[in-house]
mmCIF file of C-alpha atoms and ligand atoms in Angstrom:
data_model
loop_
_atom_site.group_PDB
_atom_site.id
_atom_site.type_symbol
_atom_site.label_atom_id
_atom_site.label_comp_id
_atom_site.label_asym_id
_atom_site.label_seq_id
_atom_site.Cartn_x
_atom_site.Cartn_y
_atom_site.Cartn_z
ATOM 1 C CA MET A 1 -23.688 -40.270 24.636
ATOM 2 C CA ILE A 2 -21.221 -42.614 23.313
ATOM 3 C CA GLU A 3 -20.940 -46.340 25.361
ATOM 4 C CA SER A 4 -17.984 -48.304 24.551
ATOM 5 C CA SER A 5 -19.259 -51.726 23.477
ATOM 6 C CA THR A 6 -15.571 -53.236 24.199
ATOM 7 C CA GLY A 7 -12.894 -52.497 26.378
ATOM 8 C CA SER A 8 -12.998 -50.524 29.505
ATOM 9 C CA LYS A 9 -14.288 -47.245 30.702
ATOM 10 C CA LEU A 10 -12.578 -44.833 32.537
ATOM 11 C CA ALA A 11 -14.025 -41.782 34.142
ATOM 12 C CA ILE A 12 -12.160 -38.799 35.860
ATOM 13 C CA VAL A 13 -14.039 -36.689 37.978
ATOM 14 C CA GLY A 14 -12.762 -33.088 37.707
ATOM 15 C CA ALA A 15 -11.272 -31.975 34.188
ATOM 16 C CA GLY A 16 -8.791 -29.266 35.995
ATOM 17 C CA SER A 17 -5.001 -29.465 35.754
ATOM 18 C CA VAL A 18 -4.808 -33.006 37.211
ATOM 19 C CA GLY A 19 -7.805 -34.828 35.645
ATOM 20 C CA SER A 20 -7.297 -33.499 32.286
ATOM 21 C CA THR A 21 -3.513 -34.536 32.179
ATOM 22 C CA LEU A 22 -4.579 -37.822 33.475
ATOM 23 C CA ALA A 23 -6.918 -38.200 30.458
ATOM 24 C CA TYR A 24 -4.043 -37.265 28.159
ATOM 25 C CA ALA A 25 -1.872 -39.921 29.589
ATOM 26 C CA ALA A 26 -4.356 -42.575 29.802
ATOM 27 C CA LEU A 27 -5.277 -41.866 26.107
ATOM 28 C CA ILE A 28 -1.644 -41.831 25.256
ATOM 29 C CA ARG A 29 -1.183 -45.301 27.271
ATOM 30 C CA GLY A 30 -4.320 -46.719 25.424
ATOM 31 C CA LEU A 31 -5.598 -47.688 29.182
ATOM 32 C CA ALA A 32 -9.189 -47.669 28.380
ATOM 33 C CA ARG A 33 -11.760 -47.675 25.315
ATOM 34 C CA SER A 34 -13.686 -45.128 26.723
ATOM 35 C CA VAL A 35 -12.698 -42.001 28.899
ATOM 36 C CA ALA A 36 -15.358 -39.760 30.376
ATOM 37 C CA LEU A 37 -14.766 -36.383 31.961
ATOM 38 C CA TYR A 38 -17.145 -35.067 34.207
ATOM 39 C CA ASP A 39 -16.728 -31.568 35.783
ATOM 40 C CA ILE A 40 -19.407 -29.013 37.164
ATOM 41 C CA ASN A 41 -17.388 -26.235 34.924
ATOM 42 C CA SER A 42 -19.614 -27.085 31.779
ATOM 43 C CA VAL A 43 -17.284 -24.754 29.353
ATOM 44 C CA LYS A 44 -14.099 -26.055 30.786
ATOM 45 C CA VAL A 45 -15.132 -29.762 30.402
ATOM 46 C CA ARG A 46 -16.339 -29.446 26.838
ATOM 47 C CA ALA A 47 -13.238 -27.804 25.789
ATOM 48 C CA GLU A 48 -10.804 -30.381 27.491
ATOM 49 C CA ALA A 49 -12.802 -33.101 25.989
ATOM 50 C CA LEU A 50 -13.164 -31.320 22.711
ATOM 51 C CA ASP A 51 -8.948 -30.986 22.722
ATOM 52 C CA LEU A 52 -8.320 -34.349 23.814
ATOM 53 C CA ARG A 53 -10.932 -35.875 21.016
ATOM 54 C CA GLN A 54 -8.932 -33.828 17.964
ATOM 55 C CA GLY A 55 -5.762 -35.913 18.953
ATOM 56 C CA LEU A 56 -7.543 -39.272 18.906
ATOM 57 C CA GLN A 57 -6.155 -40.010 15.564
ATOM 58 C CA PHE A 58 -2.783 -40.384 17.068
ATOM 59 C CA VAL A 59 -3.359 -42.699 19.976
ATOM 60 C CA PRO A 60 -4.786 -45.984 20.467
ATOM 61 C CA ALA A 61 -8.592 -46.211 19.421
ATOM 62 C CA ALA A 62 -10.834 -44.592 22.101
ATOM 63 C CA HIS A 63 -13.792 -42.613 22.328
ATOM 64 C CA VAL A 64 -13.619 -39.233 24.679
ATOM 65 C CA GLU A 65 -16.707 -37.754 26.333
ATOM 66 C CA GLY A 66 -17.038 -34.775 28.707
ATOM 67 C CA SER A 67 -19.916 -33.307 30.504
ATOM 68 C CA ASP A 68 -21.522 -31.452 33.649
ATOM 69 C CA ASP A 69 -23.770 -34.192 33.954
ATOM 70 C CA VAL A 70 -22.507 -36.942 36.126
ATOM 71 C CA GLN A 71 -24.463 -39.780 33.910
ATOM 72 C CA VAL A 72 -21.164 -39.604 31.806
ATOM 73 C CA CYS A 73 -19.465 -41.566 34.273
ATOM 74 C CA ALA A 74 -22.308 -44.229 33.893
ATOM 75 C CA GLY A 75 -21.252 -47.873 34.005
ATOM 76 C CA ALA A 76 -17.614 -46.753 34.269
ATOM 77 C CA ASP A 77 -15.127 -49.562 35.330
ATOM 78 C CA ILE A 78 -12.625 -47.324 37.195
ATOM 79 C CA ILE A 79 -13.367 -43.792 38.174
ATOM 80 C CA ALA A 80 -10.398 -41.192 39.414
ATOM 81 C CA VAL A 81 -11.897 -38.529 41.298
ATOM 82 C CA THR A 82 -9.765 -35.406 41.089
ATOM 83 C CA ALA A 83 -12.540 -32.833 41.756
ATOM 84 C CA GLY A 84 -11.527 -30.180 44.411
ATOM 85 C CA ALA A 85 -11.103 -26.678 45.242
ATOM 86 C CA LYS A 86 -7.520 -24.833 44.972
ATOM 87 C CA GLN A 87 -6.686 -23.378 48.148
ATOM 88 C CA GLN A 88 -7.847 -19.647 48.439
ATOM 89 C CA PRO A 89 -5.290 -17.140 50.028
ATOM 90 C CA GLY A 90 -5.785 -17.320 53.835
ATOM 91 C CA GLN A 91 -7.740 -20.554 53.616
ATOM 92 C CA THR A 92 -5.693 -23.038 55.985
ATOM 93 C CA ARG A 93 -5.382 -26.863 54.760
ATOM 94 C CA LEU A 94 -7.848 -27.711 57.321
ATOM 95 C CA ASP A 95 -10.505 -25.205 55.698
ATOM 96 C CA LEU A 96 -9.384 -26.615 52.172
ATOM 97 C CA ALA A 97 -10.228 -30.189 54.020
ATOM 98 C CA ALA A 98 -13.387 -29.051 55.269
ATOM 99 C CA SER A 99 -14.828 -27.784 51.968
ATOM 100 C CA THR A 100 -13.453 -30.850 50.095
ATOM 101 C CA THR A 101 -15.396 -33.071 52.518
ATOM 102 C CA LYS A 102 -18.576 -31.291 51.977
ATOM 103 C CA LEU A 103 -18.280 -31.467 48.101
ATOM 104 C CA MET A 104 -17.520 -35.311 48.551
ATOM 105 C CA ARG A 105 -20.767 -35.610 50.320
ATOM 106 C CA THR A 106 -22.675 -34.584 47.314
ATOM 107 C CA LEU A 107 -20.467 -36.460 44.695
ATOM 108 C CA MET A 108 -19.716 -39.519 46.186
ATOM 109 C CA PRO A 109 -23.181 -40.924 46.378
ATOM 110 C CA GLN A 110 -23.918 -40.012 42.877
ATOM 111 C CA LEU A 111 -20.853 -41.554 41.689
ATOM 112 C CA VAL A 112 -21.906 -44.993 43.241
ATOM 113 C CA GLU A 113 -25.465 -44.741 41.609
ATOM 114 C CA VAL A 114 -24.308 -44.472 38.020
ATOM 115 C CA ALA A 115 -21.209 -46.757 38.524
ATOM 116 C CA PRO A 116 -22.147 -49.145 41.264
ATOM 117 C CA ASP A 117 -19.126 -51.797 40.103
ATOM 118 C CA ALA A 118 -16.517 -49.282 39.699
ATOM 119 C CA ILE A 119 -13.156 -49.230 41.577
ATOM 120 C CA ILE A 120 -12.629 -45.568 42.860
ATOM 121 C CA VAL A 121 -9.238 -44.017 43.402
ATOM 122 C CA MET A 122 -9.400 -40.800 44.923
ATOM 123 C CA VAL A 123 -6.585 -38.073 43.896
ATOM 124 C CA THR A 124 -8.379 -35.133 45.459
ATOM 125 C CA ASN A 125 -6.117 -33.532 48.648
ATOM 126 C CA PRO A 126 -5.906 -34.210 51.469
ATOM 127 C CA VAL A 127 -5.965 -37.729 49.931
ATOM 128 C CA ASP A 128 -5.759 -39.777 52.833
ATOM 129 C CA VAL A 129 -8.334 -37.697 54.810
ATOM 130 C CA ILE A 130 -10.698 -37.646 51.668
ATOM 131 C CA THR A 131 -10.176 -41.431 50.817
ATOM 132 C CA TYR A 132 -11.043 -42.241 54.616
ATOM 133 C CA VAL A 133 -14.132 -39.771 54.297
ATOM 134 C CA ALA A 134 -14.877 -41.112 50.806
ATOM 135 C CA GLN A 135 -15.214 -44.765 52.196
ATOM 136 C CA GLN A 136 -17.392 -43.614 55.070
ATOM 137 C CA LEU A 137 -19.688 -42.038 52.798
ATOM 138 C CA THR A 138 -20.257 -44.810 50.215
ATOM 139 C CA GLY A 139 -19.427 -47.857 52.503
ATOM 140 C CA LEU A 140 -17.609 -49.447 49.595
ATOM 141 C CA SER A 141 -14.792 -51.706 50.377
ATOM 142 C CA PRO A 142 -11.457 -50.245 50.981
ATOM 143 C CA HIS A 143 -10.374 -52.803 48.745
ATOM 144 C CA ARG A 144 -12.552 -50.970 45.909
ATOM 145 C CA LEU A 145 -11.808 -47.239 47.069
ATOM 146 C CA PHE A 146 -8.361 -46.117 47.717
ATOM 147 C CA GLY A 147 -6.244 -43.207 47.032
ATOM 148 C CA SER A 148 -3.283 -42.190 44.935
ATOM 149 C CA GLY A 149 -1.507 -41.766 48.442
ATOM 150 C CA THR A 150 2.264 -41.445 48.102
ATOM 151 C CA VAL A 151 2.676 -43.236 44.620
ATOM 152 C CA LEU A 152 3.743 -39.583 43.453
ATOM 153 C CA ASP A 153 6.070 -38.884 46.578
ATOM 154 C CA SER A 154 8.020 -42.300 45.843
ATOM 155 C CA ALA A 155 8.496 -41.497 42.546
ATOM 156 C CA ARG A 156 10.170 -38.401 43.517
ATOM 157 C CA LEU A 157 12.173 -39.942 45.880
ATOM 158 C CA ARG A 158 13.449 -42.306 43.617
ATOM 159 C CA GLY A 159 14.407 -39.839 40.867
ATOM 160 C CA LEU A 160 16.377 -38.283 43.570
ATOM 161 C CA ILE A 161 17.990 -41.485 44.548
ATOM 162 C CA ALA A 162 18.553 -42.445 40.683
ATOM 163 C CA SER A 163 20.214 -39.288 39.753
ATOM 164 C CA ARG A 164 22.492 -39.218 42.497
ATOM 165 C CA CYS A 165 23.635 -42.793 42.313
ATOM 166 C CA GLY A 166 23.862 -42.935 38.471
ATOM 167 C CA ILE A 167 21.149 -45.894 38.155
ATOM 168 C CA ALA A 168 18.166 -45.888 36.095
ATOM 169 C CA VAL A 169 14.990 -45.055 38.242
ATOM 170 C CA GLN A 170 13.220 -48.203 37.333
ATOM 171 C CA ASN A 171 16.197 -50.305 39.286
ATOM 172 C CA VAL A 172 15.503 -48.118 42.412
ATOM 173 C CA HIS A 173 13.179 -49.444 44.685
ATOM 174 C CA ALA A 174 12.095 -47.067 47.514
ATOM 175 C CA ASN A 175 8.858 -46.103 49.143
ATOM 176 C CA ILE A 176 7.228 -43.388 51.079
ATOM 177 C CA VAL A 177 4.645 -44.499 53.490
ATOM 178 C CA GLY A 178 1.833 -42.649 55.814
ATOM 179 C CA GLU A 179 0.455 -39.347 54.817
ATOM 180 C CA HIS A 180 0.859 -37.843 51.272
ATOM 181 C CA GLY A 181 1.946 -34.836 52.897
ATOM 182 C CA ASP A 182 4.250 -33.375 55.955
ATOM 183 C CA SER A 183 4.543 -36.481 57.858
ATOM 184 C CA GLU A 184 5.366 -39.011 55.421
ATOM 185 C CA ILE A 185 8.290 -41.505 55.879
ATOM 186 C CA PRO A 186 10.764 -43.112 53.584
ATOM 187 C CA LEU A 187 11.540 -46.434 53.926
ATOM 188 C CA TRP A 188 15.385 -46.228 53.798
ATOM 189 C CA SER A 189 15.830 -49.595 55.715
ATOM 190 C CA THR A 190 14.295 -51.298 52.296
ATOM 191 C CA ALA A 191 15.623 -48.825 49.778
ATOM 192 C CA THR A 192 17.625 -50.309 47.174
ATOM 193 C CA ALA A 193 19.402 -48.942 44.007
ATOM 194 C CA GLY A 194 20.559 -51.585 41.583
ATOM 195 C CA THR A 195 19.838 -54.062 44.554
ATOM 196 C CA ILE A 196 22.397 -52.265 46.792
ATOM 197 C CA PRO A 197 20.988 -50.763 50.035
ATOM 198 C CA VAL A 198 20.543 -47.493 49.914
ATOM 199 C CA THR A 199 22.092 -46.811 53.044
ATOM 200 C CA GLU A 200 25.285 -48.130 52.176
ATOM 201 C CA LEU A 201 25.520 -45.612 49.167
ATOM 202 C CA ILE A 202 23.857 -42.162 50.654
ATOM 203 C CA ASP A 203 25.052 -40.952 54.172
ATOM 204 C CA GLU A 204 22.179 -40.037 56.830
ATOM 205 C CA ALA A 205 22.461 -36.274 56.407
ATOM 206 C CA GLU A 206 22.041 -36.652 52.453
ATOM 207 C CA ARG A 207 19.175 -38.943 52.751
ATOM 208 C CA ALA A 208 17.484 -36.540 55.113
ATOM 209 C CA GLN A 209 18.001 -33.590 52.926
ATOM 210 C CA MET A 210 16.223 -36.100 50.017
ATOM 211 C CA ALA A 211 13.291 -36.611 52.292
ATOM 212 C CA HIS A 212 13.015 -32.899 53.096
ATOM 213 C CA ASP A 213 13.121 -32.247 49.197
ATOM 214 C CA VAL A 214 10.575 -34.783 48.504
ATOM 215 C CA VAL A 215 8.018 -33.276 51.049
ATOM 216 C CA HIS A 216 8.527 -29.724 49.701
ATOM 217 C CA ALA A 217 8.826 -31.140 45.960
ATOM 218 C CA ALA A 218 5.272 -29.648 44.862
ATOM 219 C CA TYR A 219 5.814 -25.833 46.210
ATOM 220 C CA GLU A 220 8.499 -24.732 43.609
ATOM 221 C CA ILE A 221 5.932 -26.129 40.839
ATOM 222 C CA ILE A 222 3.167 -24.722 41.948
ATOM 223 C CA ASP A 223 4.824 -21.462 42.587
ATOM 224 C CA GLY A 224 6.268 -21.521 39.033
ATOM 225 C CA LYS A 225 2.985 -22.782 37.158
ATOM 226 C CA GLY A 226 0.336 -22.766 39.661
ATOM 227 C CA ALA A 227 -0.404 -26.720 39.635
ATOM 228 C CA THR A 228 1.386 -29.781 39.501
ATOM 229 C CA ASN A 229 0.023 -32.179 36.772
ATOM 230 C CA TYR A 230 2.431 -34.069 34.677
ATOM 231 C CA ALA A 231 4.184 -36.357 37.114
ATOM 232 C CA ILE A 232 0.593 -36.836 39.113
ATOM 233 C CA GLY A 233 -0.820 -37.614 35.842
ATOM 234 C CA VAL A 234 1.310 -40.723 34.827
ATOM 235 C CA SER A 235 1.591 -41.542 38.552
ATOM 236 C CA ALA A 236 -2.375 -41.750 38.813
ATOM 237 C CA CYS A 237 -2.308 -43.497 35.272
ATOM 238 C CA ARG A 238 -0.050 -45.983 36.486
ATOM 239 C CA ILE A 239 -2.471 -47.029 39.593
ATOM 240 C CA LEU A 240 -5.391 -47.269 37.035
ATOM 241 C CA GLU A 241 -3.234 -49.363 34.687
ATOM 242 C CA ALA A 242 -2.439 -51.711 37.653
ATOM 243 C CA VAL A 243 -6.133 -52.310 37.917
ATOM 244 C CA LEU A 244 -7.732 -52.602 34.584
ATOM 245 C CA ARG A 245 -4.523 -54.928 33.493
ATOM 246 C CA ASP A 246 -4.862 -56.700 36.514
ATOM 247 C CA GLU A 247 -0.993 -56.540 37.262
ATOM 248 C CA HIS A 248 -0.694 -57.399 40.924
ATOM 249 C CA ARG A 249 1.803 -54.378 41.064
ATOM 250 C CA VAL A 250 3.084 -53.240 44.254
ATOM 251 C CA LEU A 251 2.308 -49.637 44.774
ATOM 252 C CA PRO A 252 2.302 -47.285 48.111
ATOM 253 C CA VAL A 253 -1.581 -46.353 47.639
ATOM 254 C CA SER A 254 -3.469 -44.812 50.537
ATOM 255 C CA THR A 255 -5.737 -47.633 52.019
ATOM 256 C CA ARG A 256 -7.498 -48.459 55.334
ATOM 257 C CA ALA A 257 -4.776 -49.508 57.495
ATOM 258 C CA ASP A 258 -5.245 -53.508 58.700
ATOM 259 C CA GLY A 259 -4.093 -53.175 62.156
ATOM 260 C CA HIS A 260 -0.244 -54.089 61.527
ATOM 261 C CA HIS A 261 1.766 -52.183 63.584
ATOM 262 C CA GLY A 262 -0.938 -51.049 65.845
ATOM 263 C CA ILE A 263 -2.452 -48.714 63.201
ATOM 264 C CA GLU A 264 -6.039 -49.006 62.182
ATOM 265 C CA ASP A 265 -9.394 -46.989 61.369
ATOM 266 C CA VAL A 266 -7.379 -44.312 59.337
ATOM 267 C CA CYS A 267 -6.214 -44.213 55.596
ATOM 268 C CA LEU A 268 -2.651 -43.833 54.911
ATOM 269 C CA SER A 269 0.030 -45.164 52.663
ATOM 270 C CA ILE A 270 1.135 -48.723 52.451
ATOM 271 C CA PRO A 271 2.974 -50.785 49.924
ATOM 272 C CA SER A 272 -0.173 -53.066 48.487
ATOM 273 C CA VAL A 273 -0.723 -55.345 45.560
ATOM 274 C CA VAL A 274 -3.110 -53.789 42.961
ATOM 275 C CA GLY A 275 -5.042 -55.562 40.472
ATOM 276 C CA ALA A 276 -8.554 -56.357 39.030
ATOM 277 C CA SER A 277 -10.219 -56.217 42.350
ATOM 278 C CA GLY A 278 -8.320 -53.123 43.477
ATOM 279 C CA ILE A 279 -6.428 -53.621 46.594
ATOM 280 C CA GLU A 280 -5.788 -57.290 46.949
ATOM 281 C CA ARG A 281 -3.730 -56.879 50.103
ATOM 282 C CA GLN A 282 -1.289 -54.807 52.252
ATOM 283 C CA LEU A 283 2.374 -55.963 52.351
ATOM 284 C CA HIS A 284 3.721 -56.080 55.937
ATOM 285 C CA VAL A 285 7.150 -54.536 54.859
ATOM 286 C CA PRO A 286 10.029 -54.946 57.061
ATOM 287 C CA MET A 287 10.573 -51.407 58.824
ATOM 288 C CA SER A 288 12.955 -50.305 61.454
ATOM 289 C CA GLU A 289 11.696 -48.945 64.866
ATOM 290 C CA GLU A 290 12.355 -45.457 63.963
ATOM 291 C CA GLU A 291 10.330 -45.945 60.654
ATOM 292 C CA ILE A 292 7.143 -47.586 62.682
ATOM 293 C CA ALA A 293 7.408 -44.950 65.263
ATOM 294 C CA GLY A 294 7.042 -42.239 62.143
ATOM 295 C CA LEU A 295 4.387 -44.205 60.611
ATOM 296 C CA ARG A 296 2.101 -44.199 63.717
ATOM 297 C CA ALA A 297 2.876 -40.509 64.294
ATOM 298 C CA SER A 298 1.718 -39.866 60.725
ATOM 299 C CA ALA A 299 -1.343 -41.774 61.569
ATOM 300 C CA GLU A 300 -1.997 -39.921 64.145
ATOM 301 C CA GLU A 301 -1.916 -36.743 62.027
ATOM 302 C CA ILE A 302 -4.288 -37.886 59.490
ATOM 303 C CA ARG A 303 -6.767 -39.405 62.001
ATOM 304 C CA ALA A 304 -6.708 -36.210 63.855
ATOM 305 C CA VAL A 305 -7.943 -34.213 60.519
ATOM 306 C CA ALA A 306 -10.277 -36.889 59.860
ATOM 307 C CA ARG A 307 -11.994 -36.499 63.543
ATOM 308 C CA SER A 308 -11.932 -32.998 63.512
ATOM 309 C CA LEU A 309 -13.904 -32.832 60.213
ATOM 310 C CA GLY A 310 -16.561 -35.206 61.860
ATOM 311 C CA PHE A 311 -15.279 -38.637 60.506
HETATM 312 N N1 NAD B 1 -2.724 -36.882 45.579
HETATM 313 C C1 NAD B 1 -1.796 -36.295 44.726
HETATM 314 O O1 NAD B 1 -0.648 -36.580 44.596
HETATM 315 C C2 NAD B 1 -2.292 -35.073 44.257
HETATM 316 C C3 NAD B 1 -1.039 -34.408 43.109
HETATM 317 C C4 NAD B 1 -1.474 -32.974 42.679
HETATM 318 C C5 NAD B 1 -2.865 -32.550 42.882
HETATM 319 N N2 NAD B 1 -3.663 -33.442 43.663
HETATM 320 C C6 NAD B 1 -4.925 -32.565 44.083
HETATM 321 O O2 NAD B 1 -5.820 -32.949 42.670
HETATM 322 C C7 NAD B 1 -7.029 -32.035 43.069
HETATM 323 C C8 NAD B 1 -7.163 -31.448 41.816
HETATM 324 O O3 NAD B 1 -5.998 -30.395 41.279
HETATM 325 P P1 NAD B 1 -5.816 -29.545 40.211
HETATM 326 O O4 NAD B 1 -4.738 -29.008 40.237
HETATM 327 O O5 NAD B 1 -6.602 -30.395 38.788
HETATM 328 O O6 NAD B 1 -7.202 -28.534 40.501
HETATM 329 P P2 NAD B 1 -8.027 -27.638 39.336
HETATM 330 O O7 NAD B 1 -8.816 -26.533 40.414
HETATM 331 O O8 NAD B 1 -7.273 -27.422 38.202
HETATM 332 O O9 NAD B 1 -9.140 -28.757 39.015
HETATM 333 C C9 NAD B 1 -10.422 -28.985 39.726
HETATM 334 C C10 NAD B 1 -11.402 -29.310 38.953
HETATM 335 O O10 NAD B 1 -12.451 -30.092 40.096
HETATM 336 C C11 NAD B 1 -13.777 -29.336 39.361
HETATM 337 N N3 NAD B 1 -14.809 -29.424 40.700
HETATM 338 C C12 NAD B 1 -14.770 -28.991 41.623
HETATM 339 N N4 NAD B 1 -16.237 -29.584 42.495
HETATM 340 C C13 NAD B 1 -16.904 -30.414 41.478
HETATM 341 C C14 NAD B 1 -17.535 -31.374 41.655
HETATM 342 N N5 NAD B 1 -18.285 -31.324 42.762
HETATM 343 N N6 NAD B 1 -17.709 -32.309 40.493
HETATM 344 C C15 NAD B 1 -16.969 -32.127 39.519
HETATM 345 N N7 NAD B 1 -15.955 -31.353 39.500
HETATM 346 C C16 NAD B 1 -15.996 -30.394 40.351
HETATM 347 C C17 NAD B 1 -13.379 -27.973 39.199
HETATM 348 O O11 NAD B 1 -14.335 -27.338 38.318
HETATM 349 C C18 NAD B 1 -11.965 -28.110 38.526
HETATM 350 O O12 NAD B 1 -12.101 -28.156 37.137
HETATM 351 C C19 NAD B 1 -6.674 -30.976 44.237
HETATM 352 O O13 NAD B 1 -7.097 -31.632 45.310
HETATM 353 C C20 NAD B 1 -4.981 -31.377 44.373
HETATM 354 O O14 NAD B 1 -4.645 -31.166 45.289
HETATM 355 C C21 NAD B 1 -3.156 -34.397 44.441
#
């Protein structure tokens, strides 16, 4: 096994659509000196690692390894967990959550054993429930283990606002909070495009349509090609980069709510400052009464799923 002697080591668990695209994005961005892929599917993980390795001439210097042995993750500075099962026909979201939770019971202790100092970012769905479960299973601080949350959903919303207003997406600030899923809440009251409040640029009916489109954004992609991978690949890479480069970047990641607005003992997305130690702090972003009520309802939905799984 090649161990990076300089620079950071990124381990990605699950070399499926999301994990392998995340590895590709990380290599292109020069995020880590060593990228390790771990998957129980030995043929797949070997093939993905070989394919990535054959492009190393064209990206910043890095090593790539792939293995079905969890030791490939040894000593990682940061781990992204994308391992999961695809939803089978007839299987409910709750069934999927139960089988994913079972997988995490075996996987998480192994990861902590081989990489005890790593920051761990959960991407596997249902990400808020799985982040909570993984925290309980490992006992790791919520600062060190958190979820990709609504970073992708917020990017989708920003993209819609940007094209509607003719303003670069980088100049749009808008966050989705709560669940990465149906009960998520767009924070319109603080959304801006080119510093102008979005509520002054886009009427309520159109904003509601945008919120609906974001919640349903993945379905057309999954219908068309079976999985989403590019946008989640770069979104997850953005989160890892904030940690490895100690950027103190504000990102709506899934974290254990700190009791603000009476919400606690649940993981959900809240704009948080992300840096070398993981989540440095949660921001108490101003919200309208309606947004607070929506966030509380979203927390209840996530908590109910976690409780039904015994967590
Ligand atoms: N949070 C987000 O915004 C977001 C976005 C897209 C996808 N996802 C989620 O990411 C996960 C992965 O999606 P995908 O499309 O890459 O699925 P996929 O089926 O293509 O890949 C999953 C991989 O995990 C591997 N795996 C299963 N059990 C494992 C274990 N115990 N240890 C190591 N590897 C294991 C499988 O062999 C497979 O290669 C899913 O849960 C999906 O819902 C999350």
